[in-house]
Coordinates of C-alpha atoms in Angstrom, one line a residue:
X1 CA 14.0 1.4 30.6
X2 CA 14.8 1.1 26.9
X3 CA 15.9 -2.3 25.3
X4 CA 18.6 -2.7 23.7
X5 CA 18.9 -5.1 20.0
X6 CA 22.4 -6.0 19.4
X7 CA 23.0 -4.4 15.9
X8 CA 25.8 -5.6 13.4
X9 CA 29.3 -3.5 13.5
X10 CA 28.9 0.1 11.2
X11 CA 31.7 -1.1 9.3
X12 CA 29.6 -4.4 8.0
X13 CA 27.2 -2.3 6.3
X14 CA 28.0 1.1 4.9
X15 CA 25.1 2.6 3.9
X16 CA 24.5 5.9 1.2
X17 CA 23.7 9.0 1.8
X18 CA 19.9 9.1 1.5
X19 CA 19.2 10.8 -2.1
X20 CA 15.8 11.6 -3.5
X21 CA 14.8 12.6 -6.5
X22 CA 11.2 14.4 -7.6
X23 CA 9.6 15.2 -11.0
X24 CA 11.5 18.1 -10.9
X25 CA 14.9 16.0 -10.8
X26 CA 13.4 13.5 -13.2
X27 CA 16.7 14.4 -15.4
X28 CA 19.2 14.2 -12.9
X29 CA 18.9 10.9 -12.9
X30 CA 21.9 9.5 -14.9
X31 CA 20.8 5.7 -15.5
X32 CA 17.5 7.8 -17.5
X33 CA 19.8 9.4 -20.2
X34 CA 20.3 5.7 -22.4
X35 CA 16.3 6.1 -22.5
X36 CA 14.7 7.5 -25.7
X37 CA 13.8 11.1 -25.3
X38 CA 10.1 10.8 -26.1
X39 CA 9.7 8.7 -23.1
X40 CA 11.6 11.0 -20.9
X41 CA 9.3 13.0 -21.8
X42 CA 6.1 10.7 -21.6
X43 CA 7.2 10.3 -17.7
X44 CA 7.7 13.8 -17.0
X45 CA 4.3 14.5 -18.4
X46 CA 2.3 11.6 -16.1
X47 CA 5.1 12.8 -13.2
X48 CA 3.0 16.4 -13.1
X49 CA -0.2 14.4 -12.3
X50 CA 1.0 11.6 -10.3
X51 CA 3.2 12.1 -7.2
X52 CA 6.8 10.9 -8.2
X53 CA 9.8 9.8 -5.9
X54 CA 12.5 7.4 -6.2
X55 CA 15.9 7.8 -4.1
X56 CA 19.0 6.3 -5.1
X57 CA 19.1 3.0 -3.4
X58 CA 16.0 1.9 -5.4
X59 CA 17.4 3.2 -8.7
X60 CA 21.1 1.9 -7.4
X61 CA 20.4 -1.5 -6.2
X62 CA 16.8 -2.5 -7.0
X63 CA 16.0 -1.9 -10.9
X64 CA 18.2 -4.0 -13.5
X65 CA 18.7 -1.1 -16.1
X66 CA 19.6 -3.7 -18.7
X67 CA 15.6 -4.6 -18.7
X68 CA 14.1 -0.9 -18.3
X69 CA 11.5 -0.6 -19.2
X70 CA 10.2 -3.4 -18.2
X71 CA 12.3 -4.3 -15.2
X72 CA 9.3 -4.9 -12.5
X73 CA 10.9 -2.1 -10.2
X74 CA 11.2 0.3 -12.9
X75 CA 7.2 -0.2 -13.3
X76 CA 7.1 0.0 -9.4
X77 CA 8.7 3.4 -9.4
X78 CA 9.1 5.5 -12.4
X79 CA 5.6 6.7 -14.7
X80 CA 4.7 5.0 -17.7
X81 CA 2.7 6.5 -20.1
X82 CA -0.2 4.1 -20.1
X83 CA -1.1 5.5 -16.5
X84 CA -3.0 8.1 -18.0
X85 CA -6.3 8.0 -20.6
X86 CA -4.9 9.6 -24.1
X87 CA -7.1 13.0 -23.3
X88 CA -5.6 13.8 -19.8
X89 CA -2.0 13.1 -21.1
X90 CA -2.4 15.0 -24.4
X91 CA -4.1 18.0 -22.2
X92 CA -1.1 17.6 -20.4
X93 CA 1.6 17.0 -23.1
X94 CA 0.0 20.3 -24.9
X95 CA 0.7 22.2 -21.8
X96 CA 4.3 21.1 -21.6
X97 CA 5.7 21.6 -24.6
X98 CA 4.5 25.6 -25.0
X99 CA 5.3 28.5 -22.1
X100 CA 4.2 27.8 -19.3
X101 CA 3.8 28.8 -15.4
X102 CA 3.8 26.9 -12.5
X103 CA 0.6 27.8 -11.6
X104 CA -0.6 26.3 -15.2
X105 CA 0.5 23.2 -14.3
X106 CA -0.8 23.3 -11.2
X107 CA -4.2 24.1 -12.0
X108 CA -4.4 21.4 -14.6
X109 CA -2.9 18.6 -12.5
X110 CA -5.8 19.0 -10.2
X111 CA -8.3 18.9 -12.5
X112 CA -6.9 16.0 -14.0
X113 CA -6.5 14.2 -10.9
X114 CA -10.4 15.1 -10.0
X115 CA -11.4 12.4 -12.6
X116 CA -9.0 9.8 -10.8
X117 CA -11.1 8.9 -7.9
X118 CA -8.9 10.0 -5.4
X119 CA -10.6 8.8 -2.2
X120 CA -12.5 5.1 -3.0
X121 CA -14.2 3.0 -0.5
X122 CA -16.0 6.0 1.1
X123 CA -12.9 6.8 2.8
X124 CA -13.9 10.7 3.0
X125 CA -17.5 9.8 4.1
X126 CA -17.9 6.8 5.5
X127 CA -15.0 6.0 7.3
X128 CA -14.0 9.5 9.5
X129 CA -15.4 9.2 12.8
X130 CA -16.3 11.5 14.8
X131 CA -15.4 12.5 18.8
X132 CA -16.7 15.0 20.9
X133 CA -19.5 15.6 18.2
X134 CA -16.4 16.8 15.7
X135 CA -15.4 14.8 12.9
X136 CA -12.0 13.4 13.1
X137 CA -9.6 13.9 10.8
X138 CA -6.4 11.8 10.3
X139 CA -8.1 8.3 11.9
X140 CA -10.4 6.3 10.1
X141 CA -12.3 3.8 11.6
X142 CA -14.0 1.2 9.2
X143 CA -13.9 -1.4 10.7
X144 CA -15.3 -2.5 14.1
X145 CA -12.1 -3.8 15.6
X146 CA -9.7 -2.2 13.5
X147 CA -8.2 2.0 13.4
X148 CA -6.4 3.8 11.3
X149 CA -4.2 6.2 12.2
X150 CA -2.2 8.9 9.7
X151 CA 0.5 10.3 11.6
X152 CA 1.3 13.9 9.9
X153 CA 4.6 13.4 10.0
X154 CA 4.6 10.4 7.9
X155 CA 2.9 11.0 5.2
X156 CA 5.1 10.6 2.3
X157 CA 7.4 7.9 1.5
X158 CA 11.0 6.8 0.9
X159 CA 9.6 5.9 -2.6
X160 CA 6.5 6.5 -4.5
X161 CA 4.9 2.9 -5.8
X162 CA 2.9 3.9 -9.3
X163 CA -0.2 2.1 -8.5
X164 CA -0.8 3.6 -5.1
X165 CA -4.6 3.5 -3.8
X166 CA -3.1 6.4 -1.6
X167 CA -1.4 8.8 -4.0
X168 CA -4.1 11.8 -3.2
X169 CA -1.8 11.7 0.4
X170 CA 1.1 13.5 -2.4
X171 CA -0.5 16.1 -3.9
X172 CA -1.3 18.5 -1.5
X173 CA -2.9 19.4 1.4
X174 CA -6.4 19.5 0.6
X175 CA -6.5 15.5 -0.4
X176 CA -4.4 14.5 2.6
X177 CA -5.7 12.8 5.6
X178 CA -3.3 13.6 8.8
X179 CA -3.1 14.9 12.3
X180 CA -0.1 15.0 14.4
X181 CA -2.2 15.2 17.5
X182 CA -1.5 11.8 20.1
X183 CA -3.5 13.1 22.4
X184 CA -6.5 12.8 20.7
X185 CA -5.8 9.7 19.1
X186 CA -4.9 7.9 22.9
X187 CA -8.6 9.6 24.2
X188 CA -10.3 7.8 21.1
X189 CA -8.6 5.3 21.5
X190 CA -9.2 4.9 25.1
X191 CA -13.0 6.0 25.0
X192 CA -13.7 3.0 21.9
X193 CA -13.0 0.1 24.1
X194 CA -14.2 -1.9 21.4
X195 CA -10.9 -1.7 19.0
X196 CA -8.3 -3.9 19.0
X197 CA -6.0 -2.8 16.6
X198 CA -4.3 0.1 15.6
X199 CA -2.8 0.8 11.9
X200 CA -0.2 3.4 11.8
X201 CA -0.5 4.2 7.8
X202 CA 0.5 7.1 5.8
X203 CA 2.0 7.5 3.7
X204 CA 4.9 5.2 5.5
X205 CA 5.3 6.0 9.2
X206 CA 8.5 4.7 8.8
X207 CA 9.7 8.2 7.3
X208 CA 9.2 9.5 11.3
X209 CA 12.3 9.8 13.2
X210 CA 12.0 6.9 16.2
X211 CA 11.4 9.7 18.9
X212 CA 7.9 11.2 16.8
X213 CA 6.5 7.4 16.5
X214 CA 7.2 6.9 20.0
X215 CA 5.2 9.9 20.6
X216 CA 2.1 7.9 19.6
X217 CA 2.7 4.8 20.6
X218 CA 4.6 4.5 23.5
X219 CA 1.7 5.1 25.8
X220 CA 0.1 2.1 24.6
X221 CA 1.7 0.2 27.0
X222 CA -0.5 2.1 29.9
X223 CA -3.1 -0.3 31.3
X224 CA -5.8 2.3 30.1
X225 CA -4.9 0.4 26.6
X226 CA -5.1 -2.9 27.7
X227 CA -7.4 -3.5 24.8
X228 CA -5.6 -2.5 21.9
X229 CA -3.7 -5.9 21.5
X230 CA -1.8 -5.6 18.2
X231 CA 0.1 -2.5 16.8
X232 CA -0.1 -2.5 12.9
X233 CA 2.8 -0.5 11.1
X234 CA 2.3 -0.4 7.2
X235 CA 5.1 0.2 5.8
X236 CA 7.7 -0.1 1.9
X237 CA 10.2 1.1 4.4
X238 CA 11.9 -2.6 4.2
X239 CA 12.5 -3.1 0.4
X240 CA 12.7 0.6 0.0
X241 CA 15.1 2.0 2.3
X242 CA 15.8 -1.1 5.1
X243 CA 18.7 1.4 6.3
X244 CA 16.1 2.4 8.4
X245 CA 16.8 -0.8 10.7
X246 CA 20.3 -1.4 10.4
X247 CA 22.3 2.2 10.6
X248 CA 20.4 4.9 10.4
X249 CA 21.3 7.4 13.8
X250 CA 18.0 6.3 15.7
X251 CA 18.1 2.6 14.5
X252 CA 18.9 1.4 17.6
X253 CA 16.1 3.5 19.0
X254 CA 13.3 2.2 16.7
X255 CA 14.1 -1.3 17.6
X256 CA 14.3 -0.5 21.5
X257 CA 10.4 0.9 21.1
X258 CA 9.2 -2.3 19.1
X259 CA 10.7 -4.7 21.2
X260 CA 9.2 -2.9 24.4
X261 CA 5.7 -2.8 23.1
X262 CA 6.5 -6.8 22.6
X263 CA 7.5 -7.0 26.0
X264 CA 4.3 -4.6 27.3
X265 CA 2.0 -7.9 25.6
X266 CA 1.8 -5.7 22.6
X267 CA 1.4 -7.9 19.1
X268 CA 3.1 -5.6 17.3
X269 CA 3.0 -6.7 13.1
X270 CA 4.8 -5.0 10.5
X271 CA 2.6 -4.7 7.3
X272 CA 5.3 -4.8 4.4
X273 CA 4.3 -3.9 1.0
X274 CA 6.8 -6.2 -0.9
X275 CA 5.8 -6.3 -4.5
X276 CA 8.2 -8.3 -6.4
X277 CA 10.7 -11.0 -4.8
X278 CA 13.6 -8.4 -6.8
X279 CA 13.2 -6.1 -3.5
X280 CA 14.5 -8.9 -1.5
X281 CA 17.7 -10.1 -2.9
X282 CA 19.9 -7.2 -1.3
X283 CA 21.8 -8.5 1.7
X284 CA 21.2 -5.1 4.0
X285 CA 17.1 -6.1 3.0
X286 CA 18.0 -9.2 4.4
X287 CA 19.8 -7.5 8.1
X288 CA 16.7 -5.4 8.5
X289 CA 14.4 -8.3 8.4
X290 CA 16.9 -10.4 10.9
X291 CA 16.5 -7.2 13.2
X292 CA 13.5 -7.1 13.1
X293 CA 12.3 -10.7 14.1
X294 CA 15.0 -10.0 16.7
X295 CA 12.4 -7.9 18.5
X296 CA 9.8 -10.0 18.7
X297 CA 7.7 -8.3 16.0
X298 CA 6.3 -10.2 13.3
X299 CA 6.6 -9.1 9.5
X300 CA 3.4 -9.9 7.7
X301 CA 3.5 -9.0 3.4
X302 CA 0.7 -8.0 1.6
X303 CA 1.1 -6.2 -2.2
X304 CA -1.4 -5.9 -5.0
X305 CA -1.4 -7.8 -8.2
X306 CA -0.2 -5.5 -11.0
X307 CA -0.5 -5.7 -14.7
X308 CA 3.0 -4.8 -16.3
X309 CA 4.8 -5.7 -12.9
X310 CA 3.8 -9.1 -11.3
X311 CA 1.7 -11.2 -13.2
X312 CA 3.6 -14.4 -13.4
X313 CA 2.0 -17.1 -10.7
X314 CA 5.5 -18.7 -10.4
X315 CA 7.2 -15.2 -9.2
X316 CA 4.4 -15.2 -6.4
X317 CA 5.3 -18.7 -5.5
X318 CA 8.5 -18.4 -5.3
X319 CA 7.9 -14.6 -3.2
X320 CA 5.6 -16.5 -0.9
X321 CA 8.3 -19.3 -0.2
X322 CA 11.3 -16.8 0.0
X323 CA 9.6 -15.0 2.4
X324 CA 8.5 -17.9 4.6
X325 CA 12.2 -19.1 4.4
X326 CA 12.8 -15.7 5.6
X327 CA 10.6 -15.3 9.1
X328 CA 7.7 -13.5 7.5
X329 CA 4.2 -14.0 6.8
X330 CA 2.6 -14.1 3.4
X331 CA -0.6 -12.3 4.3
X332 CA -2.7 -10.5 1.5
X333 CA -2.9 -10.5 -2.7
X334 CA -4.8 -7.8 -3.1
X335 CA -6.9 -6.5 -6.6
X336 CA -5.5 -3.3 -7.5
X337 CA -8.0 -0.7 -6.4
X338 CA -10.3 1.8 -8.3
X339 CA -8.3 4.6 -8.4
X340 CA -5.3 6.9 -9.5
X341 CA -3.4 4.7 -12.5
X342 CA -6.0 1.3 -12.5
X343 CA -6.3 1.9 -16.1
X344 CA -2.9 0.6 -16.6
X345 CA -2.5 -1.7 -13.3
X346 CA -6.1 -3.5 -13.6
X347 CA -6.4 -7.0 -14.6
X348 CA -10.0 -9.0 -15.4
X349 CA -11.1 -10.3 -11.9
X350 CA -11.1 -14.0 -13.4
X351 CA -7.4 -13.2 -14.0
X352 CA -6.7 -12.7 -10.6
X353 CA -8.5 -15.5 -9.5
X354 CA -6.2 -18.0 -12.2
X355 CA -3.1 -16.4 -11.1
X356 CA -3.7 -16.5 -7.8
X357 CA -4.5 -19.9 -7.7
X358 CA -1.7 -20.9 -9.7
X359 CA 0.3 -19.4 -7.4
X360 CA -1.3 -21.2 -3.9
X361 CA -1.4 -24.5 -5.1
X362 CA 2.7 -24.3 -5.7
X363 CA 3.3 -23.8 -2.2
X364 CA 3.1 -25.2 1.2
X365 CA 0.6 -25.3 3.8
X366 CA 3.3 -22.8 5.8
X367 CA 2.9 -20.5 2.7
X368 CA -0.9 -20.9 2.6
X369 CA -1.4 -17.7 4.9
X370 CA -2.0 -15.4 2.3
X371 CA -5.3 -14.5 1.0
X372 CA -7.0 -13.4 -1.7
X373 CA -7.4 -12.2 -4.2
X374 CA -8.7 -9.4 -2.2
X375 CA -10.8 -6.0 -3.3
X376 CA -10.5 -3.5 -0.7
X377 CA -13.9 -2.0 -1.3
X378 CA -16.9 0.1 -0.1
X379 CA -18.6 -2.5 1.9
X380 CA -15.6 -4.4 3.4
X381 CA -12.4 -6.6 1.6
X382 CA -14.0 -9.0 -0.9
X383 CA -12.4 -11.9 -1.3
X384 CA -12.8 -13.7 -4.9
X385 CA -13.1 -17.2 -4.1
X386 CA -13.4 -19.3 -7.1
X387 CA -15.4 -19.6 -10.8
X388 CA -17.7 -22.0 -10.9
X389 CA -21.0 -23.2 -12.9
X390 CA -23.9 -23.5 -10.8
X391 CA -27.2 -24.6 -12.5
X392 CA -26.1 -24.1 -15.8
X393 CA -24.9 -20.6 -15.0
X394 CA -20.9 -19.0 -15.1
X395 CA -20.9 -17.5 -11.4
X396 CA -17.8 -15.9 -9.6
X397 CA -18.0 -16.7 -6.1
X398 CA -17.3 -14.5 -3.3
X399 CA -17.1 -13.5 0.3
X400 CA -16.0 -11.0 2.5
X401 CA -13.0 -11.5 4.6
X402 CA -13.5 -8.4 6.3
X403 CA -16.7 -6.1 6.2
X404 CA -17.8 -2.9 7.3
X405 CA -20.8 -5.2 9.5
X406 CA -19.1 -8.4 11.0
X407 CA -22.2 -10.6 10.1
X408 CA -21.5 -10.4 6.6
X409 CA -18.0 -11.7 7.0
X410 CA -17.5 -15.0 5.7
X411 CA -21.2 -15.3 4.1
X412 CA -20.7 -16.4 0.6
X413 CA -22.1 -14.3 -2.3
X414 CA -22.5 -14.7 -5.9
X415 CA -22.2 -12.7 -9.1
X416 CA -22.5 -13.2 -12.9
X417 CA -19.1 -14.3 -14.4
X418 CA -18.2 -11.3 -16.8
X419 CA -15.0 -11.6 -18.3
X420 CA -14.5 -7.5 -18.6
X421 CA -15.5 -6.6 -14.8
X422 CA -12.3 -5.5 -12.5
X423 CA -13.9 -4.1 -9.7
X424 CA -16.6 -5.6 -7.6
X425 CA -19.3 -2.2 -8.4
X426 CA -18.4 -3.6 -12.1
X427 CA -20.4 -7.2 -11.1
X428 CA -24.1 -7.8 -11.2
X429 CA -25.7 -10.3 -9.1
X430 CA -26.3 -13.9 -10.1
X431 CA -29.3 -16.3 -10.8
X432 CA -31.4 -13.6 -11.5
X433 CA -30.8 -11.8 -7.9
X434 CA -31.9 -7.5 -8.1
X435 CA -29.2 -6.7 -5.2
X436 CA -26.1 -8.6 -3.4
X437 CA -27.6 -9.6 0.3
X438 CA -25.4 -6.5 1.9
X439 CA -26.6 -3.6 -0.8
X440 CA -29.6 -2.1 0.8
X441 CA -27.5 -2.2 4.5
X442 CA -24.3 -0.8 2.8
X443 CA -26.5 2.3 0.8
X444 CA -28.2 3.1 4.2
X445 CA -24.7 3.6 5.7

């Protein structure tokens, strides 16, 4: 029998019509006509390599137009220039601004997006498993405890972020990971006793209509699932269209199926991407997160730090405390990953470590949940611990806070402080050390 969540009157909250715009609508878009023309321009030419989407709630209620361009959701949302190395976007630009065909630009945006590193952390090859002697496609399985599941029919979003690890999912067919089959992901799931979790990731699942997620996820309540414990849902959906919760038709239906998983012993965790504490200040943000905790689900947030968007420690503090004050869970800072538009979003890994720690030490011990700052890499998430001297030489230290072989978690590692590295493969062990302790198990994978 379905549950029930007592939802505000209509009348209280009177939501739009749910308007999105593409690159091909880029001028439709009133609020861009008091913009210069050349960078009209600049973002329809880094909008035909990138995927681009924005609907009108974001542009409406989320970007302060008065500080475009460098209003943090603006940088969230819309393509800047810097996004792309001066070749691709001159190639591109070139191609633009003579005759051209569809199936020019076409043929160019995939090349150009071939140089982007579409699929890091061994996603294609090292994380697909396989069942019944077939691979997989559409789960990943990285983890021991953890799966990831891409539900076909959420694989886009409300909203495109710019620096997303997973904008391959948007540009066609042939980069996407999906499968729209629950059957085979409940007999994995049932056959690999050993997971705990499940991730429903996209994309944003969120896009589904309540009766598709179901689909998946309702049988998880079965005693044949006993194991799975907690049901991960990734998702902007709350910052970016929090409608979803509060009145869209089958609101009342998606609450219903959270708050029965909770009440099947189900730890069901929404995983919001929250970026900047300006996605927060809307009062119908605010219902949806009130909902929410209504049915017993947690909201856990997690976003990368991002040059040009949220650098400032004392905007992280004061995220981290709004958010506490609010019922959720800081849970990750993440380093912006080594992919797509990291050119423009990367900082110097010593600079996350400073802001981060900034940051922490303004808040309290409830607010201390969060960690990082946190690579998402090949071998596991690497956490960047500190900078410190250790017999007379600059190291960072590090661990990993999760890792593709359990014993590794937790085992403190050290590299060479280098003031120009970003990425962990950009770090070279310390004290004089040929290979990190996990390198030789990690290549043999």
């Amino acid at each position: 029998m379905q549950q029930t969540v007592k939802l505000q009157p209509a009348e209280a909250y009177q939501p739009p019509r749910f308007t999105v715009y593409q690159h091909r609508q880029i001028d439709k878009i009133e609020q861009l006509e008091k913009l210069p023309e050349h960078l009209r321009f600049q973002m329809k030419v880094v909008a035909n390599v990138f995927p681009f989407r924005v609907n009108n709630y974001v542009i409406e209620e989320l970007i302060d137009w008065d500080k475009v361009p460098n209003d943090p959701v603006f940088q969230l949302t819309f393509p800047q220039r810097g996004m792309l190395d001066d070749e691709s976007y001159e190639e591109m630009a070139a191609l633009l601004k003579r005759e051209h065909t569809p199936e020019e630009v076409f043929e160019l945006s995939t090349k150009l997006r071939q140089k982007l590193n579409p699929h890091p952390a061994g996603q294609m090859d090292k994380n697909v498993p396989t069942f019944d002697g077939e691979r997989v496609e559409g789960i990943q399985h990285k983890y021991k405890e953890t799966v990831l599941f891409f539900p076909a029919q959420g694989q886009y979003c409300h909203s495109y972020c710019t620096f997303c690890f997973r904008w391959a999912q948007f540009v066609g067919k042939a980069t996407r990971f999906n499968n729209n089959d629950e059957e085979l992901l409940h007999s994995y799931l049932e056959e690999h006793t050993e997971v705990t979790d499940l991730l429903m990731t996209g994309g944003d699942p969120m896009v589904m209509r309540t009766v598709k997620l179901r689909k998946y996820l309702e049988a998880l309540k079965e005693p044949r699932f006993d194991h799975i414990r907690t049901i991960r849902i990734g998702t902007k959906s709350l910052t970016f269209w929090p409608f979803r919760y509060v009145t869209d038709p089958d609101a009342q239906d998606l609450l219903a199926l959270l708050k029965e998983l909770v009440d099947a012993g189900k730890h069901v965790s929404i995983m919001a991407h929250v970026n900047h504490k300006q996605e927060l200040r809307t009062d119908i943000a605010k219902e949806a997160i009130k909902l929410l905790r209504k049915t017993g689900a947690q909201i856990r947030t997690q976003a990368p730090l991002l040059n040009h968007l949220n650098t400032d420690p004392e905007m992280w503090s004061e995220m981290w405390k709004e958010q506490t004050q609010m019922g959720m869970i800081p849970y990750y800072m993440f380093i912006e990953r080594d992919t797509g538009a990291k050119r423009y979003f990367e900082l110097p890994l010593y600079r996350t470590w400073e802001i981060f720690r900034d940051a922490y030490k303004e808040v309290s011990g409830v607010s201390r949940t969060v960690r990082g700052p946190s690579m998402s890499a090949g071998p596991g998430k690497v956490e960047v611990s500190g900078v410190t001297e250790i017999n007379g030489e600059k190291v960072f230290v590090l661990r990993f806070i999760q890792a593709r072989n359990p014993d590794w978690v937790q085992r403190p590692f050290f590299a060479k402080y280098d003031e120009e590295a970003t990425w962990l493969d950009g770090l070279k062990p310390a004290f004089g050390e040929e290979k990190f302790f996990w390198q030789d198990e990690y290549d043999a994978m």
